[in-house]
Amino acid sequence: MKPLEVHVRGKVLHIACSTKDKPFGSREVTLTGKNGVSIYIFRKEIGIWKLAYGDLPDDLREACIDAIILRLDDAVAEMFYDKGKRQIVEIRPKPKGLWHVFINHAYAASIRHDGRNWEFHFDEDSSLDNDRMTKYVGMISMGKVRWIDRDGR
């Protein structure tokens, strides 16, 4: 597998990694240190990535998790930080030209396409704004986010 690109402390690290699918939908990523001996295991359980084995400084651990999310979570449209907290945006297609936007697994917005026009509504208390929603509409219209056709695919 291609090395994981981790951005931390103004540097870009390329870390050897391997993935393994586990039972019940969990996933495991093993990162190997420069010395080829150090091993760090990250595990996704109940939709959340955590360091399961190894000891890393907080900033490096979080940077590795960011890189893993962006590389391996197909449903993630965007990741950003708001008030120091990681915000993971997922856009999930629904039938009949509708998409739901979730932030950290909580519903935050909807996007609708009626064949000609796009419209969206978002929770004012969320970290979403018109610019972000317009960006997501663009991602959908360019095919970067999956559609569900009339026959449910």
mmCIF file of C-alpha atoms in Angstrom:
data_model
loop_
_atom_site.group_PDB
_atom_site.id
_atom_site.type_symbol
_atom_site.label_atom_id
_atom_site.label_comp_id
_atom_site.label_asym_id
_atom_site.label_seq_id
_atom_site.Cartn_x
_atom_site.Cartn_y
_atom_site.Cartn_z
ATOM 1 C CA MET A 1 0.000 0.000 0.000
ATOM 2 C CA LYS A 2 1.145 3.529 -0.743
ATOM 3 C CA PRO A 3 2.670 5.286 2.300
ATOM 4 C CA LEU A 4 0.344 7.416 4.402
ATOM 5 C CA GLU A 5 1.009 11.148 4.026
ATOM 6 C CA VAL A 6 0.830 12.798 7.458
ATOM 7 C CA HIS A 7 1.051 16.586 7.910
ATOM 8 C CA VAL A 8 2.326 17.557 11.360
ATOM 9 C CA ARG A 9 4.478 20.337 12.853
ATOM 10 C CA GLY A 10 4.953 21.952 9.446
ATOM 11 C CA LYS A 11 6.391 18.757 7.969
ATOM 12 C CA VAL A 12 5.068 16.022 5.708
ATOM 13 C CA LEU A 13 5.805 12.489 6.868
ATOM 14 C CA HIS A 14 5.433 9.437 4.623
ATOM 15 C CA ILE A 15 4.664 6.472 6.859
ATOM 16 C CA ALA A 16 4.468 2.830 5.759
ATOM 17 C CA CYS A 17 1.007 1.442 6.432
ATOM 18 C CA SER A 18 -1.169 -1.606 5.937
ATOM 19 C CA THR A 19 -4.895 -2.123 6.486
ATOM 20 C CA LYS A 20 -6.938 -5.060 7.653
ATOM 21 C CA ASP A 21 -10.723 -5.396 7.697
ATOM 22 C CA LYS A 22 -11.974 -6.868 10.952
ATOM 23 C CA PRO A 23 -15.296 -8.487 11.893
ATOM 24 C CA PHE A 24 -18.424 -6.395 12.449
ATOM 25 C CA GLY A 25 -17.329 -3.596 10.123
ATOM 26 C CA SER A 26 -14.304 -2.459 12.093
ATOM 27 C CA ARG A 27 -11.021 -1.736 10.373
ATOM 28 C CA GLU A 28 -7.409 -1.680 11.492
ATOM 29 C CA VAL A 29 -4.462 0.325 10.158
ATOM 30 C CA THR A 30 -0.908 -0.566 11.126
ATOM 31 C CA LEU A 31 1.753 2.136 10.796
ATOM 32 C CA THR A 32 5.424 1.191 10.921
ATOM 33 C CA GLY A 33 8.042 3.597 12.242
ATOM 34 C CA LYS A 34 11.178 4.694 10.361
ATOM 35 C CA ASN A 35 13.199 2.068 12.180
ATOM 36 C CA GLY A 36 10.940 -0.653 10.756
ATOM 37 C CA VAL A 37 10.333 -2.001 14.246
ATOM 38 C CA SER A 38 7.983 0.476 15.919
ATOM 39 C CA ILE A 39 4.360 -0.408 15.270
ATOM 40 C CA TYR A 40 1.287 1.717 15.867
ATOM 41 C CA ILE A 41 -2.173 0.266 15.376
ATOM 42 C CA PHE A 42 -5.187 2.460 14.730
ATOM 43 C CA ARG A 43 -8.640 0.898 14.868
ATOM 44 C CA LYS A 44 -12.017 2.128 13.661
ATOM 45 C CA GLU A 45 -14.808 1.002 15.942
ATOM 46 C CA ILE A 46 -18.338 2.368 15.932
ATOM 47 C CA GLY A 47 -17.275 4.905 13.306
ATOM 48 C CA ILE A 48 -14.438 6.448 15.352
ATOM 49 C CA TRP A 49 -10.693 6.030 14.745
ATOM 50 C CA LYS A 50 -8.503 5.531 17.825
ATOM 51 C CA LEU A 51 -4.909 4.596 18.559
ATOM 52 C CA ALA A 52 -5.247 1.024 19.828
ATOM 53 C CA TYR A 53 -1.579 0.092 20.215
ATOM 54 C CA GLY A 54 1.552 2.191 20.607
ATOM 55 C CA ASP A 55 2.337 5.537 22.163
ATOM 56 C CA LEU A 56 2.504 8.752 20.128
ATOM 57 C CA PRO A 57 2.505 12.440 21.068
ATOM 58 C CA ASP A 58 -1.011 13.910 20.877
ATOM 59 C CA ASP A 59 -0.372 16.092 17.827
ATOM 60 C CA LEU A 60 1.193 13.228 15.845
ATOM 61 C CA ARG A 61 -1.589 10.827 16.873
ATOM 62 C CA GLU A 62 -4.285 13.276 15.716
ATOM 63 C CA ALA A 63 -2.405 14.018 12.469
ATOM 64 C CA CYS A 64 -2.209 10.267 11.758
ATOM 65 C CA ILE A 65 -5.942 9.897 12.414
ATOM 66 C CA ASP A 66 -6.646 12.843 10.070
ATOM 67 C CA ALA A 67 -4.579 11.212 7.316
ATOM 68 C CA ILE A 68 -6.247 7.824 7.856
ATOM 69 C CA ILE A 69 -9.723 9.373 7.667
ATOM 70 C CA LEU A 70 -8.939 11.236 4.455
ATOM 71 C CA ARG A 71 -7.342 8.161 2.857
ATOM 72 C CA LEU A 72 -9.687 5.374 3.916
ATOM 73 C CA ASP A 73 -13.143 6.748 4.726
ATOM 74 C CA ASP A 74 -14.888 6.857 1.348
ATOM 75 C CA ALA A 75 -17.990 8.586 2.689
ATOM 76 C CA VAL A 76 -16.020 11.563 4.036
ATOM 77 C CA ALA A 77 -16.498 14.597 1.809
ATOM 78 C CA GLU A 78 -14.439 16.980 3.908
ATOM 79 C CA MET A 79 -12.688 17.293 7.224
ATOM 80 C CA PHE A 80 -11.984 20.568 8.988
ATOM 81 C CA TYR A 81 -11.488 21.925 12.478
ATOM 82 C CA ASP A 82 -13.960 24.248 14.198
ATOM 83 C CA LYS A 83 -13.065 25.650 17.623
ATOM 84 C CA GLY A 84 -10.294 23.065 17.921
ATOM 85 C CA LYS A 85 -12.597 20.094 17.291
ATOM 86 C CA ARG A 86 -12.347 17.786 14.273
ATOM 87 C CA GLN A 87 -15.447 18.046 12.051
ATOM 88 C CA ILE A 88 -15.936 15.091 9.700
ATOM 89 C CA VAL A 89 -18.466 15.803 6.959
ATOM 90 C CA GLU A 90 -20.269 12.909 5.277
ATOM 91 C CA ILE A 91 -22.746 13.379 2.435
ATOM 92 C CA ARG A 92 -25.136 10.441 2.134
ATOM 93 C CA PRO A 93 -27.362 10.048 -0.926
ATOM 94 C CA LYS A 94 -31.069 9.358 -0.534
ATOM 95 C CA PRO A 95 -33.624 8.556 -3.250
ATOM 96 C CA LYS A 96 -35.286 11.216 -5.419
ATOM 97 C CA GLY A 97 -32.454 13.751 -5.640
ATOM 98 C CA LEU A 98 -31.899 14.187 -1.912
ATOM 99 C CA TRP A 99 -28.695 14.100 0.139
ATOM 100 C CA HIS A 100 -28.221 14.381 3.878
ATOM 101 C CA VAL A 101 -25.119 16.023 5.308
ATOM 102 C CA PHE A 102 -23.795 14.701 8.601
ATOM 103 C CA ILE A 103 -21.102 16.212 10.800
ATOM 104 C CA ASN A 104 -19.507 13.731 13.195
ATOM 105 C CA HIS A 105 -22.390 11.311 12.541
ATOM 106 C CA ALA A 106 -25.062 13.890 13.476
ATOM 107 C CA TYR A 107 -27.528 15.233 10.893
ATOM 108 C CA ALA A 108 -26.674 18.828 9.950
ATOM 109 C CA ALA A 109 -28.168 19.627 6.518
ATOM 110 C CA SER A 110 -30.014 18.467 3.429
ATOM 111 C CA ILE A 111 -29.449 19.108 -0.266
ATOM 112 C CA ARG A 112 -32.131 18.627 -2.918
ATOM 113 C CA HIS A 113 -31.975 18.611 -6.717
ATOM 114 C CA ASP A 114 -35.240 18.711 -8.658
ATOM 115 C CA GLY A 115 -33.682 18.202 -12.087
ATOM 116 C CA ARG A 116 -33.008 21.895 -12.692
ATOM 117 C CA ASN A 117 -32.359 23.654 -9.411
ATOM 118 C CA TRP A 118 -30.376 22.929 -6.293
ATOM 119 C CA GLU A 119 -31.521 23.943 -2.834
ATOM 120 C CA PHE A 120 -30.122 23.282 0.604
ATOM 121 C CA HIS A 121 -31.040 23.812 4.217
ATOM 122 C CA PHE A 122 -28.645 23.590 7.135
ATOM 123 C CA ASP A 123 -28.815 23.805 10.893
ATOM 124 C CA GLU A 124 -27.788 27.297 11.960
ATOM 125 C CA ASP A 125 -26.125 25.861 15.079
ATOM 126 C CA SER A 126 -23.794 23.675 13.007
ATOM 127 C CA SER A 127 -20.417 24.749 11.671
ATOM 128 C CA LEU A 128 -21.853 24.848 8.131
ATOM 129 C CA ASP A 129 -22.351 28.030 6.127
ATOM 130 C CA ASN A 130 -23.488 28.969 2.610
ATOM 131 C CA ASP A 131 -19.963 28.650 1.184
ATOM 132 C CA ARG A 132 -19.500 25.109 2.481
ATOM 133 C CA MET A 133 -22.971 24.050 1.304
ATOM 134 C CA THR A 134 -22.305 25.510 -2.167
ATOM 135 C CA LYS A 135 -19.052 23.532 -2.216
ATOM 136 C CA TYR A 136 -20.957 20.314 -1.386
ATOM 137 C CA VAL A 137 -23.514 21.003 -4.137
ATOM 138 C CA GLY A 138 -20.582 21.363 -6.549
ATOM 139 C CA MET A 139 -19.104 18.066 -5.358
ATOM 140 C CA ILE A 140 -22.418 16.301 -5.968
ATOM 141 C CA SER A 141 -22.960 17.879 -9.390
ATOM 142 C CA MET A 142 -19.419 16.891 -10.494
ATOM 143 C CA GLY A 143 -19.995 13.291 -9.408
ATOM 144 C CA LYS A 144 -17.597 13.321 -6.456
ATOM 145 C CA VAL A 145 -20.497 12.245 -4.240
ATOM 146 C CA ARG A 146 -22.640 9.267 -5.168
ATOM 147 C CA TRP A 147 -26.198 9.645 -6.492
ATOM 148 C CA ILE A 148 -29.076 7.214 -6.002
ATOM 149 C CA ASP A 149 -30.978 6.762 -9.266
ATOM 150 C CA ARG A 150 -34.735 6.465 -9.521
ATOM 151 C CA ASP A 151 -34.441 2.689 -9.360
ATOM 152 C CA GLY A 152 -32.626 2.886 -6.008
ATOM 153 C CA ARG A 153 -28.983 2.425 -7.086
#
